[in-house]
PDB file of C-alpha atoms and ligand atoms in Angstrom:
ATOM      1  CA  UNK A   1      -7.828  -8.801 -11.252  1.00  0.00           C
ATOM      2  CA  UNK A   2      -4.231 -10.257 -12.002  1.00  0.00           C
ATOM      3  CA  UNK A   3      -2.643 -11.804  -8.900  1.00  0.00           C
ATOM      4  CA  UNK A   4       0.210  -9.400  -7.343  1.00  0.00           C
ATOM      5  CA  UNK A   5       2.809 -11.310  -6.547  1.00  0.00           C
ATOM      6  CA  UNK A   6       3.286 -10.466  -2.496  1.00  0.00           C
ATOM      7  CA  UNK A   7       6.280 -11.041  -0.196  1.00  0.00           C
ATOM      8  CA  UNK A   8       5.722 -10.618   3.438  1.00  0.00           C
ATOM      9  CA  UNK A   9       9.344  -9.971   5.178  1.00  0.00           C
ATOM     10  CA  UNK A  10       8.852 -10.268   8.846  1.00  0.00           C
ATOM     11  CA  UNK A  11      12.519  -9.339   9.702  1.00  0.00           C
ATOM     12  CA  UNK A  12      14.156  -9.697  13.094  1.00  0.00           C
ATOM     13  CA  UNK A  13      10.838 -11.458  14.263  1.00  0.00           C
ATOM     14  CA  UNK A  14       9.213 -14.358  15.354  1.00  0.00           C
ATOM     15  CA  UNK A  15      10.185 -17.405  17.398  1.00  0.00           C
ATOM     16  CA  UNK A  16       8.945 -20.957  16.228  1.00  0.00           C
ATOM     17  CA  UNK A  17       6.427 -21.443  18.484  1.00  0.00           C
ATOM     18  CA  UNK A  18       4.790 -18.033  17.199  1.00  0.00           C
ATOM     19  CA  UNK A  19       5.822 -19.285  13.249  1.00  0.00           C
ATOM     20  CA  UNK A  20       3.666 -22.353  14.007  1.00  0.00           C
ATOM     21  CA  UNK A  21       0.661 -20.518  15.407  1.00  0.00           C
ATOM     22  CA  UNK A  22       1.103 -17.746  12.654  1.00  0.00           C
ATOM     23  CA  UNK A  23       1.200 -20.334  10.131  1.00  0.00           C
ATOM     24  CA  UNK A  24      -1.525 -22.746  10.994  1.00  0.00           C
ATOM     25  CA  UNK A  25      -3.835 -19.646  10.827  1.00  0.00           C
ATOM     26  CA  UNK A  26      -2.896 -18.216   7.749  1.00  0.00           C
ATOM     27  CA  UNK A  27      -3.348 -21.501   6.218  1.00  0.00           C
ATOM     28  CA  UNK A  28      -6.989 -21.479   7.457  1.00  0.00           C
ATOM     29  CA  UNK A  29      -7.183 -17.812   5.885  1.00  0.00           C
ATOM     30  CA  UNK A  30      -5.688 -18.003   2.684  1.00  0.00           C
ATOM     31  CA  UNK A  31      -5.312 -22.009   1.523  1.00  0.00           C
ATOM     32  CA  UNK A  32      -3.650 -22.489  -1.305  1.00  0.00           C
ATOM     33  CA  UNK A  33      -1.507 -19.313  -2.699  1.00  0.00           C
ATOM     34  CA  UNK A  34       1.775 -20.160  -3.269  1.00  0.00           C
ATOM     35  CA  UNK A  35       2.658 -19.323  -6.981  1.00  0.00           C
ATOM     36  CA  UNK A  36       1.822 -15.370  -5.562  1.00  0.00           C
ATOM     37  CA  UNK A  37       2.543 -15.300  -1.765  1.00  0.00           C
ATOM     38  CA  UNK A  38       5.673 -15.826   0.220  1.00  0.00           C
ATOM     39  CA  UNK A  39       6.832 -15.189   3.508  1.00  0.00           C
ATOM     40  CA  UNK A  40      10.489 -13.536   4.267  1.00  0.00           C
ATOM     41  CA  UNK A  41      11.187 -15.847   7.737  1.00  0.00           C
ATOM     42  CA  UNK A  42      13.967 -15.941   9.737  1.00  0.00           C
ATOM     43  CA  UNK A  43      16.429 -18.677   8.700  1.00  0.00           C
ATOM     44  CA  UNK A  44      15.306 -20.367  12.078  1.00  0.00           C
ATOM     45  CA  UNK A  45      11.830 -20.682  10.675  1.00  0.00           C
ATOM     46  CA  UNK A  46      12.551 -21.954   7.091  1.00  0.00           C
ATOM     47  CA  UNK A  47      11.915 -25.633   7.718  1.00  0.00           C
ATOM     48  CA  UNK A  48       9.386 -24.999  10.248  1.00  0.00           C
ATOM     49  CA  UNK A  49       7.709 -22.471   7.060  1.00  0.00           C
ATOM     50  CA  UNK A  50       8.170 -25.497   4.187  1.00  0.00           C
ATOM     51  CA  UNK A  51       6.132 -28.074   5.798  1.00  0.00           C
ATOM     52  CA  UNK A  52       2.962 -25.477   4.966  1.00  0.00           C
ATOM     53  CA  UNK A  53       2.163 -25.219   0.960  1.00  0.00           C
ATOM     54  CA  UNK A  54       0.638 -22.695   0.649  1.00  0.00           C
ATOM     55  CA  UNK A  55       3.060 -20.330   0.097  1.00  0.00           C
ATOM     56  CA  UNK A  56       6.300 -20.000  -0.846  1.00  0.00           C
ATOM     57  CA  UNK A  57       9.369 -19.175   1.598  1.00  0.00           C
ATOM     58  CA  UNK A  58      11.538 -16.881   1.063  1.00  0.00           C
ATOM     59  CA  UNK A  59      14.861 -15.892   3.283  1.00  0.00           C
ATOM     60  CA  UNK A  60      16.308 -12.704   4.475  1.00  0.00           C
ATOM     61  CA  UNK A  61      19.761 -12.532   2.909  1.00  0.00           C
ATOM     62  CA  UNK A  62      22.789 -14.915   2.132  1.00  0.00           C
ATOM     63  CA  UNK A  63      26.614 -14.795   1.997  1.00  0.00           C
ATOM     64  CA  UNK A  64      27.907 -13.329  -0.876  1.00  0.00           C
ATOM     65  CA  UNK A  65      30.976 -16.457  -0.750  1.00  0.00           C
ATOM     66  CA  UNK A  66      30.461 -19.545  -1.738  1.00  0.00           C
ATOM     67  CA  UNK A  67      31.441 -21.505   1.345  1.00  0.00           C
ATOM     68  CA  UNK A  68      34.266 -20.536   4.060  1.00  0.00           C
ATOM     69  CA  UNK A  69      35.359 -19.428   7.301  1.00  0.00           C
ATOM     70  CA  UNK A  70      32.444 -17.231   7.826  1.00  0.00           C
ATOM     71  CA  UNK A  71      31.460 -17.372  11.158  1.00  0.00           C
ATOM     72  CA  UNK A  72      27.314 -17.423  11.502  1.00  0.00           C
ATOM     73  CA  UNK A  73      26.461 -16.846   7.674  1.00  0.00           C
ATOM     74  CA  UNK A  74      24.329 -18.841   5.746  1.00  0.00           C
ATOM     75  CA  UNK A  75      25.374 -19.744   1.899  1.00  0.00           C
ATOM     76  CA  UNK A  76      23.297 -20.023  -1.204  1.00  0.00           C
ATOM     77  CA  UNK A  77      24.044 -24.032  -0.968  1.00  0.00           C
ATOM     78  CA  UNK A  78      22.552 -24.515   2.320  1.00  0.00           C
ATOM     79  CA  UNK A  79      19.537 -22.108   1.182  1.00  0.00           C
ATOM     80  CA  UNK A  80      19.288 -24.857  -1.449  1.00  0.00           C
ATOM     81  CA  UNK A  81      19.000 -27.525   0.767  1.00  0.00           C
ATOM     82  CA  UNK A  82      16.281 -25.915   2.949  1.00  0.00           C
ATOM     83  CA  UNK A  83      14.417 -25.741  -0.196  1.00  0.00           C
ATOM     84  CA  UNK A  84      13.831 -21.706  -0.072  1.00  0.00           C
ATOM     85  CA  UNK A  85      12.199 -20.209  -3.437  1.00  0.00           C
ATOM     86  CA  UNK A  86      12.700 -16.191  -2.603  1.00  0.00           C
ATOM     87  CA  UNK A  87      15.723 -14.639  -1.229  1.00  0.00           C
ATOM     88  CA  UNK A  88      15.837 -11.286  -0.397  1.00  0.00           C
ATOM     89  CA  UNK A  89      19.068  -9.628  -1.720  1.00  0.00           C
ATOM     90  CA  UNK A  90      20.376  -6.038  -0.578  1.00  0.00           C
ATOM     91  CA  UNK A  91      17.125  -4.902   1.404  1.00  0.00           C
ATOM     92  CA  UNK A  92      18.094  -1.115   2.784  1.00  0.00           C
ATOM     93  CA  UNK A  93      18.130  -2.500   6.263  1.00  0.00           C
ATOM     94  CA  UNK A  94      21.309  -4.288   5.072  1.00  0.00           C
ATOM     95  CA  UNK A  95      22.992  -1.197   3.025  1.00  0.00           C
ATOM     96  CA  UNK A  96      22.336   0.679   5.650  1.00  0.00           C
ATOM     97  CA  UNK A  97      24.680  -1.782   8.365  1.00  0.00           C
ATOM     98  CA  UNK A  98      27.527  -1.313   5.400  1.00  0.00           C
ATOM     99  CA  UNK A  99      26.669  -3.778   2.715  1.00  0.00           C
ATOM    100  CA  UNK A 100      28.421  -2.567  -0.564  1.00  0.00           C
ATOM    101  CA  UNK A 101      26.570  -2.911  -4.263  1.00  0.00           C
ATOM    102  CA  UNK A 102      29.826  -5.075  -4.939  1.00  0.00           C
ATOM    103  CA  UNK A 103      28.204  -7.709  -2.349  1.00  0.00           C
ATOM    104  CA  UNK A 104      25.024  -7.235  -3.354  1.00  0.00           C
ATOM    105  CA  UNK A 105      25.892  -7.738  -7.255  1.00  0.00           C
ATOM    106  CA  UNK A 106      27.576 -11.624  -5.979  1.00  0.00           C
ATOM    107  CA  UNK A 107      24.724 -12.247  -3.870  1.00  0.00           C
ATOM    108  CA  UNK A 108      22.475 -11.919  -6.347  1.00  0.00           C
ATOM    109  CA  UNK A 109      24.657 -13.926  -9.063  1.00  0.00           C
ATOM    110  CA  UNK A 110      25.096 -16.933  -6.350  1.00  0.00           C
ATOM    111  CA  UNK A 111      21.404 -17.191  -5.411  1.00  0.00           C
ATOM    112  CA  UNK A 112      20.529 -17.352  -9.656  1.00  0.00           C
ATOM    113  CA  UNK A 113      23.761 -19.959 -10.112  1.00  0.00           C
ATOM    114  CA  UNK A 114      21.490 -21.850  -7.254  1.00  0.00           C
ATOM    115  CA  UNK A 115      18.078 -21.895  -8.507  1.00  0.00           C
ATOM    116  CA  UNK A 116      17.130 -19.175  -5.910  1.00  0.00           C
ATOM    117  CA  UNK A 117      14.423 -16.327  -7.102  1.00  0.00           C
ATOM    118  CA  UNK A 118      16.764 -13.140  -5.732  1.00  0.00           C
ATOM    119  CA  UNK A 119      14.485 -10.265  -5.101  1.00  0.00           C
ATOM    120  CA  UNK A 120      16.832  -7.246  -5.004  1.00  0.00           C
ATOM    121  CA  UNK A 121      15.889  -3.786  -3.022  1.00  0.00           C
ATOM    122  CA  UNK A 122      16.632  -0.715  -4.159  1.00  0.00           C
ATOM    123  CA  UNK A 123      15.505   2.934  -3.459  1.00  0.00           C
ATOM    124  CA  UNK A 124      16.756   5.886  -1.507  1.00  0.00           C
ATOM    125  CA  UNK A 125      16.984   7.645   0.985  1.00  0.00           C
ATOM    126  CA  UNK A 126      14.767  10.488   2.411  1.00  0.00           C
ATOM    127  CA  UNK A 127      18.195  12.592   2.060  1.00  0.00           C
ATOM    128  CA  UNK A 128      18.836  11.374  -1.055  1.00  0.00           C
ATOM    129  CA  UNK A 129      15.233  12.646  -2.361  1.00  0.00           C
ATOM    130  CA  UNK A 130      15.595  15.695  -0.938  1.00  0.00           C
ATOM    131  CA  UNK A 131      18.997  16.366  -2.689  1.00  0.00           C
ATOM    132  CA  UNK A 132      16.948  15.615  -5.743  1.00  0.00           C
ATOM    133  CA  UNK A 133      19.144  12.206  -6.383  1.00  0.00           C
ATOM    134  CA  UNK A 134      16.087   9.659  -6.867  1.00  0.00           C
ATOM    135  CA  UNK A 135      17.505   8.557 -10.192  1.00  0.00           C
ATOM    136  CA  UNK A 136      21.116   8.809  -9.789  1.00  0.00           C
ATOM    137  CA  UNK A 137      20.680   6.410  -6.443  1.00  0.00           C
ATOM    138  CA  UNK A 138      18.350   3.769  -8.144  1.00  0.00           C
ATOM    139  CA  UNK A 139      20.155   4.098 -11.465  1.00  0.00           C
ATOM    140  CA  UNK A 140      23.331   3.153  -8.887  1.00  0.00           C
ATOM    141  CA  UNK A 141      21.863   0.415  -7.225  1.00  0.00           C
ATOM    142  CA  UNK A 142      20.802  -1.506 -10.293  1.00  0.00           C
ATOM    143  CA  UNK A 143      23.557  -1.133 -12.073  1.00  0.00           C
ATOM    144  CA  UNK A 144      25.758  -2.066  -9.250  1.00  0.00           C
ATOM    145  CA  UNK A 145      23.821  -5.335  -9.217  1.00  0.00           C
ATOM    146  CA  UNK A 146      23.201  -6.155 -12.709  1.00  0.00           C
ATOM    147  CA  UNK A 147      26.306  -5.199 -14.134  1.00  0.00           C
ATOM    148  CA  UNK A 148      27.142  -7.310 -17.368  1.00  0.00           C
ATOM    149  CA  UNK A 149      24.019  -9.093 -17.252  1.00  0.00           C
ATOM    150  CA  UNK A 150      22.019  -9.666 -20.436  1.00  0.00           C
ATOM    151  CA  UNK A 151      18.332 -10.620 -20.782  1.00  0.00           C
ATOM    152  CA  UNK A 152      18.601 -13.063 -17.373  1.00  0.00           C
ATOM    153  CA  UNK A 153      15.490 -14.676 -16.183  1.00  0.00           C
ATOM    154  CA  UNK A 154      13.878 -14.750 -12.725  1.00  0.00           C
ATOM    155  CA  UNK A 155      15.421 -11.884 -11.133  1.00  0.00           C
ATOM    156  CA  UNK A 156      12.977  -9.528  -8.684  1.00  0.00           C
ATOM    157  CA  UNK A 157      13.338  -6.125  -8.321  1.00  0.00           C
ATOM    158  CA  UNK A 158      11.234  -4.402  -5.439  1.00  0.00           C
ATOM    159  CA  UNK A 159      11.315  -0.677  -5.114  1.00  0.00           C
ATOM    160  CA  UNK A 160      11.726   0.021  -1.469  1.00  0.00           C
ATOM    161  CA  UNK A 161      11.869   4.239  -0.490  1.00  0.00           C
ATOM    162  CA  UNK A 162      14.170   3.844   2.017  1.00  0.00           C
ATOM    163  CA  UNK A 163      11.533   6.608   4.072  1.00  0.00           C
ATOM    164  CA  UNK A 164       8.718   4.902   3.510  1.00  0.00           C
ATOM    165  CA  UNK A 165       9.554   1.677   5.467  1.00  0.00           C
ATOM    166  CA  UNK A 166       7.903   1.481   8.547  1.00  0.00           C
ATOM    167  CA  UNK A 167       9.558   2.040  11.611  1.00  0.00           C
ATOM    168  CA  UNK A 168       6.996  -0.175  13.882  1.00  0.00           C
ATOM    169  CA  UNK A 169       5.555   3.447  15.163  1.00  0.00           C
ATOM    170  CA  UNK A 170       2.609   3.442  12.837  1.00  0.00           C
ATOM    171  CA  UNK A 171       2.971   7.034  11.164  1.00  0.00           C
ATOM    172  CA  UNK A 172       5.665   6.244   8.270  1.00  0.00           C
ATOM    173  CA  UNK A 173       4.191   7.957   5.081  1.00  0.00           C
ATOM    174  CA  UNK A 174       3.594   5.971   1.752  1.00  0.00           C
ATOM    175  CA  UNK A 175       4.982   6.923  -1.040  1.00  0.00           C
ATOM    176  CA  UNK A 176       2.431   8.648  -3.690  1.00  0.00           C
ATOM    177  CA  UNK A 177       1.069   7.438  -6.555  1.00  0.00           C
ATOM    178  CA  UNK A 178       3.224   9.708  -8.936  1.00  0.00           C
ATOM    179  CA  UNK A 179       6.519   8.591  -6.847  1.00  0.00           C
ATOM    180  CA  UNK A 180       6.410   5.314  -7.295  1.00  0.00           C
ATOM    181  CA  UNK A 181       5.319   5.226 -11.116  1.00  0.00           C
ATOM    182  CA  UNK A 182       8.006   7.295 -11.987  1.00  0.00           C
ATOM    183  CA  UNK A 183      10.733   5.075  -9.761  1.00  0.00           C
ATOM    184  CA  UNK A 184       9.135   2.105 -11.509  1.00  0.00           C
ATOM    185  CA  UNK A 185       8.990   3.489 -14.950  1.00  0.00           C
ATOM    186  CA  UNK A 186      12.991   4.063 -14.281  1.00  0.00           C
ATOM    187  CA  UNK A 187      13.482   0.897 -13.104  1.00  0.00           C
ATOM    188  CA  UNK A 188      12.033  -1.085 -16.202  1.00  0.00           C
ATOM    189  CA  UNK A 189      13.929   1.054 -18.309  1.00  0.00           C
ATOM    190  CA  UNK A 190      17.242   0.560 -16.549  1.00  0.00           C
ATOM    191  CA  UNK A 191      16.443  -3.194 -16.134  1.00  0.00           C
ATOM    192  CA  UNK A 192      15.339  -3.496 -19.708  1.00  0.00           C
ATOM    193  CA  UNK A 193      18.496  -4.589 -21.303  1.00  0.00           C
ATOM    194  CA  UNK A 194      19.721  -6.818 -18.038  1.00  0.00           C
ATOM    195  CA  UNK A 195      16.415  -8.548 -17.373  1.00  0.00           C
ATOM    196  CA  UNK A 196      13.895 -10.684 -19.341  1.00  0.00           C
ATOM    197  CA  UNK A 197       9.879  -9.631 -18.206  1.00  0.00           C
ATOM    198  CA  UNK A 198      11.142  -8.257 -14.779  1.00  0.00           C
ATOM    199  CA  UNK A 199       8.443  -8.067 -12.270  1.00  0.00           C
ATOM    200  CA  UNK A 200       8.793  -4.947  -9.876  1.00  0.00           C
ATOM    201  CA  UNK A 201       7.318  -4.740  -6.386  1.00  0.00           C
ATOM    202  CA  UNK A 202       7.247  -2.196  -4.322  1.00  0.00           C
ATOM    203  CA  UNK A 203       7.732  -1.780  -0.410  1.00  0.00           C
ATOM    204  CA  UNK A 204       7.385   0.283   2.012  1.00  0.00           C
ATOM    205  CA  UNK A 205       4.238   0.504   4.520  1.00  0.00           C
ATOM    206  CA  UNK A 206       1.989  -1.249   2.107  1.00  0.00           C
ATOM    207  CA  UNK A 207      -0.613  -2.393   3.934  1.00  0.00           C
ATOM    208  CA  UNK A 208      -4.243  -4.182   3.791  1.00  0.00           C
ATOM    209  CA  UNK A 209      -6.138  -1.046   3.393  1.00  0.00           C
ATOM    210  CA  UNK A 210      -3.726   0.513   0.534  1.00  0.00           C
ATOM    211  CA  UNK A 211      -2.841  -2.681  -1.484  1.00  0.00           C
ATOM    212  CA  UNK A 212      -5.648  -2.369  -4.181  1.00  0.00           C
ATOM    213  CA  UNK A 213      -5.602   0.960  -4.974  1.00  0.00           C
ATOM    214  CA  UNK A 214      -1.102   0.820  -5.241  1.00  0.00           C
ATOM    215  CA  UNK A 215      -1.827  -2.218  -7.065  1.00  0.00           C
ATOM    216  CA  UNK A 216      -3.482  -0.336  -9.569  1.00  0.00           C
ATOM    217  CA  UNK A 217      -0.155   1.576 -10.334  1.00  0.00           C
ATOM    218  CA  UNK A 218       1.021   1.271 -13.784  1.00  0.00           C
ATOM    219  CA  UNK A 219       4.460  -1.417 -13.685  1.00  0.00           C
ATOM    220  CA  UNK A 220       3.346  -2.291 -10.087  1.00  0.00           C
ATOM    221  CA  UNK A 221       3.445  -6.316 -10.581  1.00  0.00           C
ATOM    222  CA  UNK A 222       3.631  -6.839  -6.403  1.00  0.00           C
ATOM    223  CA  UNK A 223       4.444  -6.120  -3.009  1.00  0.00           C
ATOM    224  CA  UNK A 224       7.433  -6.881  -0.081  1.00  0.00           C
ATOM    225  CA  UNK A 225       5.284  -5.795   2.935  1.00  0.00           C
ATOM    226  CA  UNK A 226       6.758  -5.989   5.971  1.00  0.00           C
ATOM    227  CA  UNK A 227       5.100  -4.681   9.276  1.00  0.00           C
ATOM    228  CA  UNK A 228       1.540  -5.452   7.772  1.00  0.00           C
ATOM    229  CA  UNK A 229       3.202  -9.245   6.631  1.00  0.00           C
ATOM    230  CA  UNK A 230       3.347  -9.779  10.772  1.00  0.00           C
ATOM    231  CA  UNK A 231       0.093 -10.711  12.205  1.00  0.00           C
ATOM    232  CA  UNK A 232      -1.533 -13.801  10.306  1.00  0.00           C
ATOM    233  CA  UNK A 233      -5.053 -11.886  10.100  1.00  0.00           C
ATOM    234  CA  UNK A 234      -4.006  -8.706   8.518  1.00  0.00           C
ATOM    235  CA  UNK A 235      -1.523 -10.222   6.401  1.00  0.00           C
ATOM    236  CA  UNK A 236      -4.445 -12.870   5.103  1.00  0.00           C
ATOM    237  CA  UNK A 237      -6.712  -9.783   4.623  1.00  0.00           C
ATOM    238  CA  UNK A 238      -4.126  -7.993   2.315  1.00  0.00           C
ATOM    239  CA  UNK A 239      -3.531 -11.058   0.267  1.00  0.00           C
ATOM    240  CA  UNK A 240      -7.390 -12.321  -0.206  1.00  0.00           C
ATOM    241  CA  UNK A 241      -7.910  -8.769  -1.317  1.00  0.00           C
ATOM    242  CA  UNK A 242      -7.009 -10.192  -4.797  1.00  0.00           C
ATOM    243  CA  UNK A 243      -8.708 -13.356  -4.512  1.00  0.00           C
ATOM    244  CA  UNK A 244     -12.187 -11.664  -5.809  1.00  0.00           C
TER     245      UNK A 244
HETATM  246  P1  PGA B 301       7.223  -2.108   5.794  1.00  0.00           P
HETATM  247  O1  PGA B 301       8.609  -2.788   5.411  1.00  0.00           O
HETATM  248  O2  PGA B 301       6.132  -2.763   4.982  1.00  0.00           O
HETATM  249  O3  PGA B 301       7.070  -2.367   7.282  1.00  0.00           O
HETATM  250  O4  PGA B 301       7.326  -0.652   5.494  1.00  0.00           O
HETATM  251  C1  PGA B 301       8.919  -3.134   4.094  1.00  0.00           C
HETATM  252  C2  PGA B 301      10.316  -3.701   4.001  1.00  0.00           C
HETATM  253  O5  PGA B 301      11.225  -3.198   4.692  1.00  0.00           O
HETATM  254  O6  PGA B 301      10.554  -4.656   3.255  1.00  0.00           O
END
């Protein structure tokens, strides 16, 4: 089977002491897997995460500036420095505290200029399905980002139902197999022009037990996982599932 290519994004969560312990198992689980795993850390845990090789780190988020009087944001140039491969651009959990497509679109323009992999998240709300606006969000979202862009290299695009996320409770529903084909089928189209050989992930309560079969999903080439990216053991389990 063709590797996925899986990003674990543990959020607002984990201290260093709990990094280190998470780390030195999931070394022991899954050795050496860092062209196709990464790990989503907190920016507190990014050196801590790049003494371990086998897998890549990724952060959270970045300024969309440059440098300046920006009081507790981290820039693409210190992202640099700290050696980070993946960075997360526009996840929902950001849109939804008020961060504009505008932001998102210089975000993801700083992290390429930097020689950062931006994975940008898109998808919409449960609201916005309902109101039958799917397309008209996604088509939004991607345009808002990639606007002007022409055949670029190394950009990420992970399909993230904003209602299928996990809320920690255990009982979020995955999307079905027919929902996200047809967001990803959109999304290669409307990248098609912007991006050369996009890969697509998608998010949202993926999970060790449903990993193989969503992998299966025609222009699914990966995962962000985040509640199931938490504990070293289950996280190990998901990725090894492709290691047959
Ligand atoms: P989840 O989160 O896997 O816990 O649903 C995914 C994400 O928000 O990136």
């Amino acid at each position: 089977m063709k590797k996925p290519l899986i990003i674990g994004n543990w959020k607002m969560n984990k201290t260093n002491t709990e990094a280190k312990a998470y780390f030195d198992e999931f070394k022991q689980l899954v050795p050496g897997a860092s062209k196709w795993v990464g790990i989503g850390v907190p920016f507190t845990c990014i050196q801590l995460a790049n003494k371990y090789r086998n897998f890549a780190t990724c952060a959270q988020n970045l300024h969309h500036e440059e440098k300046g009087t920006h009081t507790g944001e981290i820039s693409a140039e210190i992202l640099v420095d700290l050696k980070v491969k993946y960075v997360l651009v526009g996840h929902s959990e950001r849109r939804a505290a008020g961060e504009p497509d505008a932001e998102i679109a210089k975000k993801l323009k700083l992290a390429l200029t930097h020689g950062i992999t931006p994975v940008l998240c898109v998808g919409e709300t449960r609201a916005e399905r309902e109101a039958g606006e799917t397309k008209a969000v996604i088509s939004k979202q991607i345009e808002g980002a990639l606007e002007g862009m022409e055949k670029v290299k190394g950009v990420i695009v992970a399909y993230e139902p904003v209602w299928a996320i996990s809320d920690g409770s255990g009982s979020s529903p995955t999307a079905s197999e027919e929902q996200i084909q047809e967001a990803h089928t959109l999304i290669k189209k409307l990248v098609s022009k912007r991006l050369s050989s996009p890969k697509i992930l998608f998010g949202g309560s993926v999970n060790e037990k449903n990993a193989t079969s969503l992998a299966q999903i025609q222009n699914v080439h990966g995962f962000l996982v985040g509640g199931a990216s938490l504990d070293a053991k289950r996280f190990a389990l998901l990725c090894n599932s492709f290691n047959a």
